[in-house]
Structure formats: C-alpha cells, structure tokens
C-alpha cells in the first residue's frame, strides 16, 4: 500500500490495507456502474441546443456568436440580436433559456422574441441535439485508464504510492467517462458533480505522480506534497460558493469554466516540466528510459490541449470546433504512454503502481460473510426448532457450529490464497524446493551446474552466470548458461574485468541493473567490454555474514523482457540460500582437501616407515603390536596382518622379549648391539636394536617403538674383509719368504748342476744330483707362484675374438647348465669384428654373467646369447629367470651387494663382488654395460665394446 503505511504495526497496517482496498473496490464498481448508466442515458436523452452563444445583457440575452450552419443561423438569428422572450416567457438569464430548451426538447420548435436594431422580431427555431460524437472517444480514453489501473491492481498492490496511482487512474476514468446530459435528474447530478470532482482531482494527482516519480531519494515530505491539492479544493469550493451565493449567469459559468481549464492546463504543463527536468538530471538507466517515454507522451498529450484549447479559451479567442476536439483527443496519448512504459519498460517495477488486492479482499470478505451466515442460520434454526433450549442453548450451538466450520473455512481460505496469489505461492514453493536441493549438494561444481540449470527454467531467462570470489576481493566466472564460448576462453585467461561487481562497498545496493550492457557509460573501458561480452542485465550478490562470496548474473527473458520486481525479490531471497550453499560446498571442499592432505601425509609417513631399511614395530602399553613395517615382514618372515594386535611374546623370540622387558623397566632409550636372534624360519640374524618410549604431543607415553637394524650382511662382510686382510697378509709374507728362499735355491741349483757335470756318468751320485736339481726347480716354481699371487702386474691387451671367448666359457660350465635344466640359445655373428682386450679378464666377465643367469633360473629356463656389429661389437645375454626388483636394480654394481646371502640348493653363495669386478673390467676395456629386467620375466645384459681399428696401408 502507500508508503505511509510502512510505519504502522503489521496488524494495523494489514487492517488499514484491507479497508483501503475495499473502499477502492467500492468506488471502482460505483464509477463503472454510473458510467454505464450515463452512457445509456445519453442514448435516451438528447440535450437541445440552438447553436448560439448567449450572454446576459440589459433586458435579456445577447447573441455573442452564431455558429455557421447551426439551427439558429438557419432560423435567421444574427450576432447582436437581443433575446427577450422564449415561448412567451421572459429570459433574464441564461439559466432561464436553458430550462425552456429542456422543456421544449430537441428537434422541437421554440419561439424566440428578439430585438434587432430596435425592431421586435418573432423567430421560430427548431432545436437540434448537442454534438456528442467525441464523447465515446473520451470514454475510450477513460477505459484505457481503468484497464491500466486494474492491470497493475492485480500485479503489485503492496508498493509505495500504489494507492495514489490507482486513484489517479480512477479519477481519470471518471473525468473522461462522466458526461453531463442536462436532464437534471439524480443520475445527471451525480454525473455532473463526479465530473467536477474528477476535474479538480485528476490534474493534482498527475502532478503529484510526476513529483513522486521524479523524487528518487524521497526527499520531499508528504505534508509539502499535499499542497498540490489546494488549488483543486479551491476550484471545487469556488463552484459551490457560486452556486449558493451568486446568480447563475452565462458569464459566471464561462468564468468558472475558464478557471477550471486554466487549472487543468497549468497542472498538466507543470507535470510535464517536472518529468522533463527529472529526465535530464536522472542517472539511472531504466528510470531515464521510463522518464523519456513518460515525458514525450505527456508533452504530446498536454501541449495541444494547452496551446489549442486552454490558451484560446482563456483569451476568449474562437477556435474551430474540429481543432478543439482534435486537441482534446490528443489526451489519449497520456494513458497510451503509461501502457507502453508498463509493458516495455516495466514501469510497474518502479514502486509507483500496485498489484492484486480487490478480488482477493472481496473473496476473503465473502468467505467471512459465509462463515458468519452459517453460524447465524444454525443459531436461528435451533431457536425455532428447540424453543426450550433458551439463550444458553443457542449460544452453545453457535459455538459448536463455529468450531466445526473453522477447519473448512481455513481450507477454503488456503485455496483462495492459492488462486488469487498463485504466482507468489509458486515462487514460494520454488524457493523451498530449490533451497532443499541446495542444502543437499556439497560438491561445488555440481552445485553451480544445478544453479545455472534450474534458474533459467524457473525464470525463463536466456543467460545466466555465476561468479565466485577468489578470496582477494576479485571475481571469476565459475559457470554459466547461454554465454558464448569466447567468454569462457577470456575468463580462463583472466581477461574479464569484473571490478564493477563490488558489493562490499558501504553504498552498494541489493543488486546491479544494466539496462543496456553495451552502453554502460559509468563503467571503465575494460569493465564495459566485459559487461558487453557477458550481456547480462542483473547482478545479485550472494552474501554470507554481510560479505559477498558470489554473484549471480542474469539476462532478459526469452521474450526479451526485463525481470519483474517479484522475480528480483525471489532472486534476492535465493541469493542468500545460494550464498550459504556455496559457502558450505567450499567448506566441504576445504575439508576434503585437508582430509586428502592428511591422508597424503599419513601415506608419506607410512612410506618412510615402509621404505627405511630398518625394521620398525610399535607396541602399545599392553605390549600388543600396533605397527609392523615391511622390513620386519621380510626380516621375520611374518605378514603384517598376522602380527598386528598380537602380544610380542607370541611373535618375537623369548630372548628378545626378555631384553624388551628389561629395557621397558627403566626410562630412556636402550640399545642392544649385535643382538643375535632366531627368526620363525630358523635363520639366525644379527641386529642392532633400539627400544624407545613412544610419546604423544603432550609427552604422554602411549607405548614403545622398537627399531631393528639387521646387520647380518654387514657382519658377514666384516668377516670377509677380515679374511681378505688375512689373505693379504699371507701374500705379503709369501712375497717376503719367496725373495729370501729364492737366493739359496739358486745357489743350490747352480752347485748341483756343476756337480752333475763333474760326476756325469757316476752311477751312484748322478741320479741323486738329478733328483736334487729337479726338486730345486720345483721349489723355484713354487716360489715364483707365490710371487705371482702377491704381484699386481699390468694387463696385457691384444686382438681378441669375443665369439671364441664365449664358446670357451660355455664349454667350462656346460655341465652345470645341463644339471640345472638351462637350455642354451646362441646367435653369434660368424664374422664378428675383433676387439682389443684381455681374454682372461673377459672370460671372467662372461663367467660371472652366465653363472648369475643360471642361479636366476633355479627351476630351469633358456639362456639366449647373441653378438652383433653395428658400429661397435655388442653382446646380449638374456635369461628367463626371476628377474631383478626395481629397488635392487640400481645397486647391482655396488661392491658386496648380493641377493644370494641365503642361496637355495644348487646356488652359489654370493660375495657381492662379481658384478662389481665385471663392471670394472668393462670400463677397463672402454666398453658399456646396461641391464633390463622385469620381475618374473627375466633379465637381459647388453655389453658394448669398441671395434679394433686396424691401420690402413696406402
């Protein structure tokens, strides 16, 4: 209702609204009924006229003007004639002549007695009927006004100034539809005074409308605005005073009509000026567009009336009737302007027009009336049928009937609400359903897709976009519907300038409206390009805790119309739900990210524990195993699933359990060095064990952690190194002994040979000397062998055939291959180019690789050996054995690294030096070695040697 009602309490405001609507409905029905009866009376009664303008003068009425072709001119009346009698009755004033014409009626003869230049003349005039051909045109204007009022009455009845606008439409309807016929009965008098009141009220309402519409910020006070109606009250009061106090003369009537016409024209022109000034000064695009059409329509309607009707009439200048009527008809542009502004530019959304109410109120009143009628009839029936019931019996029946009818009344009331408020009811249902759907959606992408899919179907818009804030205050395009593909491309590159979507400013409104995004002059150049590309008219913020976290942009409807205020209100309500849903989805996504991060960190920590080459197990305060890493599985040959939640006494050997209990009896970290224990497989292992308290963040002991560092291989290596040192010492000792022994052996050998020559042929001593000589040579060979064992000489390289070395090596271990079930598949290039190498060391290389392949094929298999020449000599050795795991593949050339520390039956115990020596020999020959292996599929070694380059003879 009116803006003044907004300050009343809700119940009082609702009551006053209903009363106002009921009164407006009564006045509307009354005006419509009177207009219909007035039109019917106009068809029945013809108002007589002689076509002469008579003005009071001494002795009678003077003909001021005789219309050409009128009945008076045909009868011979001329300008200046003095009318003294009509039908033998004296005519001192115009009112007397009007009464006589009404008695005579139209199309009958009236006898005039006139004086012309002092001569008395009798003139018979056949009265004609007044021209009412334009009355139906004015009634059409009135109907347009009434249709506008009723249209907006059912569209927006709660907006500020709505009562004022409807009264303006109703007053305009009365002004243009009420036509005084002159029959002077009760209906004619009601029509006359209704027209007088409408003529005084309509211009004031129009000027008030113009002032209120131009007042964007509501700065004009209602009391000052009420001064607009003072001139209209004065005009009506002047007519009443003239009727009661002054004589009814034609001059008085003319003067009153001049005042009324001047009042109308002045207020129309003032309203046009106000609208024009407001149009030139307003900055709001939609309001400017509305004012443009209102201003133009008002000027087109008002200026002809003011210039061609009002000004000549006030100056007593005669204007042809046709011009006057055309100027009056121009007023039809005023309601047509309102119609165009309402349909095309949504004038009803400017809070100056109101919607449905009359039918709703009447339906409610009828329902209440029916309710009380049923109650009253029930009481009357009981009073007549059961007279002994008394007053209390009637009261009891009325109460019971009221209680029984109340549920039915509420159900009917709900149906009425749905019928007469269907759109709001549907929007409310849409809001509830959509809100429920949003609350159940936690995935942000799915939520945005639901928004851009549901809203276009609900509001029938062609374009929609959702913009999300990135936390720094700027927005990005997150999803959309109906947008061109280039929009997403520019948005992905960060080239959409969306700085105008700043709803966190203190003066930011509830939404942004761009009537023409291509001409948003208040935006910067980059922002204008973005707005033009998006082509969206509405931007509504989704706020959470007074902060915009998202913005919804919408275009026009499929019919090219703007959204109504109800649509915008629905969107503003939905925006809050959407903001909460987006915030929840973001929080859920953040929680998922934290969960994923936690899982990643947990997996990372577990990977560290699993990858470390140390056995780790955690024990709770009840000595049950909580953690058992993969190294413990390998070391102890027990899967994790079987170890977890088991007491350590059931898993670990008794010696280790006893040592654990001794360590836990005391505080601090305890270390067990080179602790020997037996695994479940019966294998004895040596490990360095650390037992430490497992504490939480608040330094509370929650268990124990045990670190088991298996050093069995290390101890074996230390033994090997010790043995190597012993052999080295023996070698040094042998070298020293050889040098010391070699000299006396040489002396003995020399003297023995001399004696043999002297005693040659001696049968007794000759054989003895030869035996001494041979034993001396044998001892010398032994000494030379010791020297070779301890000597580290240089390697001799010469032209070498790799195919021959491979065949010789295979011959050495052919028996082992047969006993192991290994099949040989050789493909040796017949004319393989020679290389520069040492045959003995190369044989050692192939021997190591062949034996490793045999050990990898414990169940038998195929060993493929091939040689090729392609710029260099290549050898490929491929087996179908167990393969090498990826974690071991990078370490196979490390000294003392072996996977055969516990060889199976028929396998060699590895020393970890074979491939290391092989790698060194290959490097010594300037070659390359490369391995490819897949667990369970086999291993292939690729060897490359440079070909021997022989000198060319020129």
PDB file of N, CA, C and O in Angstrom, residues 708-741:
ATOM      1  N   UNK A 708      64.807 -52.270  14.649  1.00  0.00           N
ATOM      2  CA  UNK A 708      65.644 -53.469  14.463  1.00  0.00           C
ATOM      3  C   UNK A 708      66.462 -53.271  13.186  1.00  0.00           C
ATOM      4  O   UNK A 708      65.916 -53.349  12.076  1.00  0.00           O
ATOM      5  N   UNK A 709      67.757 -53.014  13.336  1.00  0.00           N
ATOM      6  CA  UNK A 709      68.648 -52.808  12.197  1.00  0.00           C
ATOM      7  C   UNK A 709      69.406 -54.103  11.947  1.00  0.00           C
ATOM      8  O   UNK A 709      70.314 -54.475  12.716  1.00  0.00           O
ATOM      9  N   UNK A 710      68.990 -54.794  10.884  1.00  0.00           N
ATOM     10  CA  UNK A 710      69.595 -56.084  10.556  1.00  0.00           C
ATOM     11  C   UNK A 710      71.010 -55.845  10.007  1.00  0.00           C
ATOM     12  O   UNK A 710      71.178 -55.250   8.936  1.00  0.00           O
ATOM     13  N   UNK A 711      72.006 -56.317  10.756  1.00  0.00           N
ATOM     14  CA  UNK A 711      73.398 -56.124  10.331  1.00  0.00           C
ATOM     15  C   UNK A 711      74.059 -57.464  10.028  1.00  0.00           C
ATOM     16  O   UNK A 711      75.285 -57.578  10.052  1.00  0.00           O
ATOM     17  N   UNK A 712      73.220 -58.448   9.722  1.00  0.00           N
ATOM     18  CA  UNK A 712      73.783 -59.769   9.426  1.00  0.00           C
ATOM     19  C   UNK A 712      74.719 -59.710   8.229  1.00  0.00           C
ATOM     20  O   UNK A 712      75.842 -60.236   8.273  1.00  0.00           O
ATOM     21  N   UNK A 713      74.290 -59.081   7.159  1.00  0.00           N
ATOM     22  CA  UNK A 713      75.138 -58.972   5.971  1.00  0.00           C
ATOM     23  C   UNK A 713      76.394 -58.165   6.269  1.00  0.00           C
ATOM     24  O   UNK A 713      77.477 -58.457   5.742  1.00  0.00           O
ATOM     25  N   UNK A 714      76.249 -57.167   7.094  1.00  0.00           N
ATOM     26  CA  UNK A 714      77.409 -56.342   7.438  1.00  0.00           C
ATOM     27  C   UNK A 714      78.429 -57.159   8.210  1.00  0.00           C
ATOM     28  O   UNK A 714      79.650 -57.053   7.979  1.00  0.00           O
ATOM     29  N   UNK A 715      77.948 -57.948   9.144  1.00  0.00           N
ATOM     30  CA  UNK A 715      78.885 -58.775   9.913  1.00  0.00           C
ATOM     31  C   UNK A 715      79.557 -59.810   9.010  1.00  0.00           C
ATOM     32  O   UNK A 715      80.748 -60.104   9.163  1.00  0.00           O
ATOM     33  N   UNK A 716      78.755 -60.361   8.043  1.00  0.00           N
ATOM     34  CA  UNK A 716      79.359 -61.302   7.096  1.00  0.00           C
ATOM     35  C   UNK A 716      80.415 -60.599   6.255  1.00  0.00           C
ATOM     36  O   UNK A 716      81.491 -61.158   5.974  1.00  0.00           O
ATOM     37  N   UNK A 717      80.151 -59.401   5.856  1.00  0.00           N
ATOM     38  CA  UNK A 717      81.112 -58.646   5.065  1.00  0.00           C
ATOM     39  C   UNK A 717      82.353 -58.324   5.877  1.00  0.00           C
ATOM     40  O   UNK A 717      83.486 -58.389   5.368  1.00  0.00           O
ATOM     41  N   UNK A 718      82.121 -57.985   7.142  1.00  0.00           N
ATOM     42  CA  UNK A 718      83.276 -57.736   8.005  1.00  0.00           C
ATOM     43  C   UNK A 718      84.136 -58.991   8.119  1.00  0.00           C
ATOM     44  O   UNK A 718      85.378 -58.921   8.123  1.00  0.00           O
ATOM     45  N   UNK A 719      83.467 -60.140   8.174  1.00  0.00           N
ATOM     46  CA  UNK A 719      84.227 -61.403   8.206  1.00  0.00           C
ATOM     47  C   UNK A 719      84.998 -61.610   6.915  1.00  0.00           C
ATOM     48  O   UNK A 719      86.160 -62.048   6.918  1.00  0.00           O
ATOM     49  N   UNK A 720      84.344 -61.282   5.796  1.00  0.00           N
ATOM     50  CA  UNK A 720      85.031 -61.417   4.517  1.00  0.00           C
ATOM     51  C   UNK A 720      86.222 -60.467   4.434  1.00  0.00           C
ATOM     52  O   UNK A 720      87.302 -60.830   3.937  1.00  0.00           O
ATOM     53  N   UNK A 721      86.023 -59.255   4.893  1.00  0.00           N
ATOM     54  CA  UNK A 721      87.123 -58.300   4.882  1.00  0.00           C
ATOM     55  C   UNK A 721      88.266 -58.769   5.783  1.00  0.00           C
ATOM     56  O   UNK A 721      89.457 -58.617   5.454  1.00  0.00           O
ATOM     57  N   UNK A 722      87.865 -59.339   6.916  1.00  0.00           N
ATOM     58  CA  UNK A 722      88.899 -59.860   7.813  1.00  0.00           C
ATOM     59  C   UNK A 722      89.681 -60.992   7.136  1.00  0.00           C
ATOM     60  O   UNK A 722      90.912 -61.065   7.223  1.00  0.00           O
ATOM     61  N   UNK A 723      88.891 -61.861   6.440  1.00  0.00           N
ATOM     62  CA  UNK A 723      89.562 -62.951   5.725  1.00  0.00           C
ATOM     63  C   UNK A 723      90.437 -62.400   4.607  1.00  0.00           C
ATOM     64  O   UNK A 723      91.551 -62.900   4.368  1.00  0.00           O
ATOM     65  N   UNK A 724      89.962 -61.362   3.922  1.00  0.00           N
ATOM     66  CA  UNK A 724      90.760 -60.763   2.856  1.00  0.00           C
ATOM     67  C   UNK A 724      92.040 -60.162   3.409  1.00  0.00           C
ATOM     68  O   UNK A 724      93.106 -60.232   2.793  1.00  0.00           O
ATOM     69  N   UNK A 725      91.927 -59.556   4.583  1.00  0.00           N
ATOM     70  CA  UNK A 725      93.120 -58.990   5.207  1.00  0.00           C
ATOM     71  C   UNK A 725      94.115 -60.107   5.559  1.00  0.00           C
ATOM     72  O   UNK A 725      95.337 -59.944   5.416  1.00  0.00           O
ATOM     73  N   UNK A 726      93.560 -61.224   6.035  1.00  0.00           N
ATOM     74  CA  UNK A 726      94.439 -62.348   6.344  1.00  0.00           C
ATOM     75  C   UNK A 726      95.154 -62.836   5.093  1.00  0.00           C
ATOM     76  O   UNK A 726      96.352 -63.095   5.088  1.00  0.00           O
ATOM     77  N   UNK A 727      94.365 -62.965   3.968  1.00  0.00           N
ATOM     78  CA  UNK A 727      94.985 -63.411   2.721  1.00  0.00           C
ATOM     79  C   UNK A 727      96.022 -62.412   2.237  1.00  0.00           C
ATOM     80  O   UNK A 727      97.073 -62.779   1.692  1.00  0.00           O
ATOM     81  N   UNK A 728      95.710 -61.136   2.419  1.00  0.00           N
ATOM     82  CA  UNK A 728      96.673 -60.114   2.016  1.00  0.00           C
ATOM     83  C   UNK A 728      97.957 -60.236   2.830  1.00  0.00           C
ATOM     84  O   UNK A 728      99.073 -60.099   2.298  1.00  0.00           O
ATOM     85  N   UNK A 729      97.756 -60.490   4.131  1.00  0.00           N
ATOM     86  CA  UNK A 729      98.953 -60.663   4.992  1.00  0.00           C
ATOM     87  C   UNK A 729      99.753 -61.882   4.551  1.00  0.00           C
ATOM     88  O   UNK A 729     100.997 -61.854   4.509  1.00  0.00           O
ATOM     89  N   UNK A 730      99.032 -62.956   4.215  1.00  0.00           N
ATOM     90  CA  UNK A 730      99.719 -64.160   3.748  1.00  0.00           C
ATOM     91  C   UNK A 730     100.481 -63.865   2.468  1.00  0.00           C
ATOM     92  O   UNK A 730     101.612 -64.341   2.246  1.00  0.00           O
ATOM     93  N   UNK A 731      99.842 -63.087   1.568  1.00  0.00           N
ATOM     94  CA  UNK A 731     100.502 -62.742   0.319  1.00  0.00           C
ATOM     95  C   UNK A 731     101.774 -61.964   0.560  1.00  0.00           C
ATOM     96  O   UNK A 731     102.805 -62.212  -0.078  1.00  0.00           O
ATOM     97  N   UNK A 732     101.707 -60.976   1.476  1.00  0.00           N
ATOM     98  CA  UNK A 732     102.916 -60.203   1.779  1.00  0.00           C
ATOM     99  C   UNK A 732     103.998 -61.104   2.394  1.00  0.00           C
ATOM    100  O   UNK A 732     105.196 -60.982   2.077  1.00  0.00           O
ATOM    101  N   UNK A 733     103.544 -62.011   3.298  1.00  0.00           N
ATOM    102  CA  UNK A 733     104.504 -62.925   3.917  1.00  0.00           C
ATOM    103  C   UNK A 733     105.127 -63.847   2.871  1.00  0.00           C
ATOM    104  O   UNK A 733     106.353 -64.091   2.868  1.00  0.00           O
ATOM    105  N   UNK A 734     104.258 -64.327   1.937  1.00  0.00           N
ATOM    106  CA  UNK A 734     104.767 -65.222   0.892  1.00  0.00           C
ATOM    107  C   UNK A 734     105.763 -64.511   0.000  1.00  0.00           C
ATOM    108  O   UNK A 734     106.777 -65.091  -0.414  1.00  0.00           O
ATOM    109  N   UNK A 735     105.473 -63.230  -0.294  1.00  0.00           N
ATOM    110  CA  UNK A 735     106.409 -62.478  -1.139  1.00  0.00           C
ATOM    111  C   UNK A 735     107.766 -62.335  -0.459  1.00  0.00           C
ATOM    112  O   UNK A 735     108.824 -62.503  -1.075  1.00  0.00           O
ATOM    113  N   UNK A 736     107.718 -62.056   0.868  1.00  0.00           N
ATOM    114  CA  UNK A 736     108.992 -61.917   1.594  1.00  0.00           C
ATOM    115  C   UNK A 736     109.760 -63.230   1.669  1.00  0.00           C
ATOM    116  O   UNK A 736     110.981 -63.271   1.451  1.00  0.00           O
ATOM    117  N   UNK A 737     108.988 -64.283   1.953  1.00  0.00           N
ATOM    118  CA  UNK A 737     109.638 -65.598   2.045  1.00  0.00           C
ATOM    119  C   UNK A 737     110.212 -66.004   0.698  1.00  0.00           C
ATOM    120  O   UNK A 737     111.332 -66.564   0.592  1.00  0.00           O
ATOM    121  N   UNK A 738     109.475 -65.730  -0.382  1.00  0.00           N
ATOM    122  CA  UNK A 738     109.924 -66.099  -1.723  1.00  0.00           C
ATOM    123  C   UNK A 738     111.231 -65.419  -2.054  1.00  0.00           C
ATOM    124  O   UNK A 738     112.160 -66.033  -2.618  1.00  0.00           O
ATOM    125  N   UNK A 739     111.326 -64.150  -1.724  1.00  0.00           N
ATOM    126  CA  UNK A 739     112.588 -63.436  -2.000  1.00  0.00           C
ATOM    127  C   UNK A 739     113.739 -64.016  -1.182  1.00  0.00           C
ATOM    128  O   UNK A 739     114.878 -64.128  -1.678  1.00  0.00           O
ATOM    129  N   UNK A 740     113.471 -64.380   0.077  1.00  0.00           N
ATOM    130  CA  UNK A 740     114.541 -64.910   0.920  1.00  0.00           C
ATOM    131  C   UNK A 740     114.946 -66.330   0.494  1.00  0.00           C
ATOM    132  O   UNK A 740     116.112 -66.714   0.594  1.00  0.00           O
ATOM    133  N   UNK A 741     113.930 -67.107   0.055  1.00  0.00           N
ATOM    134  CA  UNK A 741     114.209 -68.511  -0.282  1.00  0.00           C
ATOM    135  C   UNK A 741     114.790 -68.623  -1.680  1.00  0.00           C
ATOM    136  O   UNK A 741     115.574 -69.546  -1.979  1.00  0.00           O
TER     137      UNK A 741
END
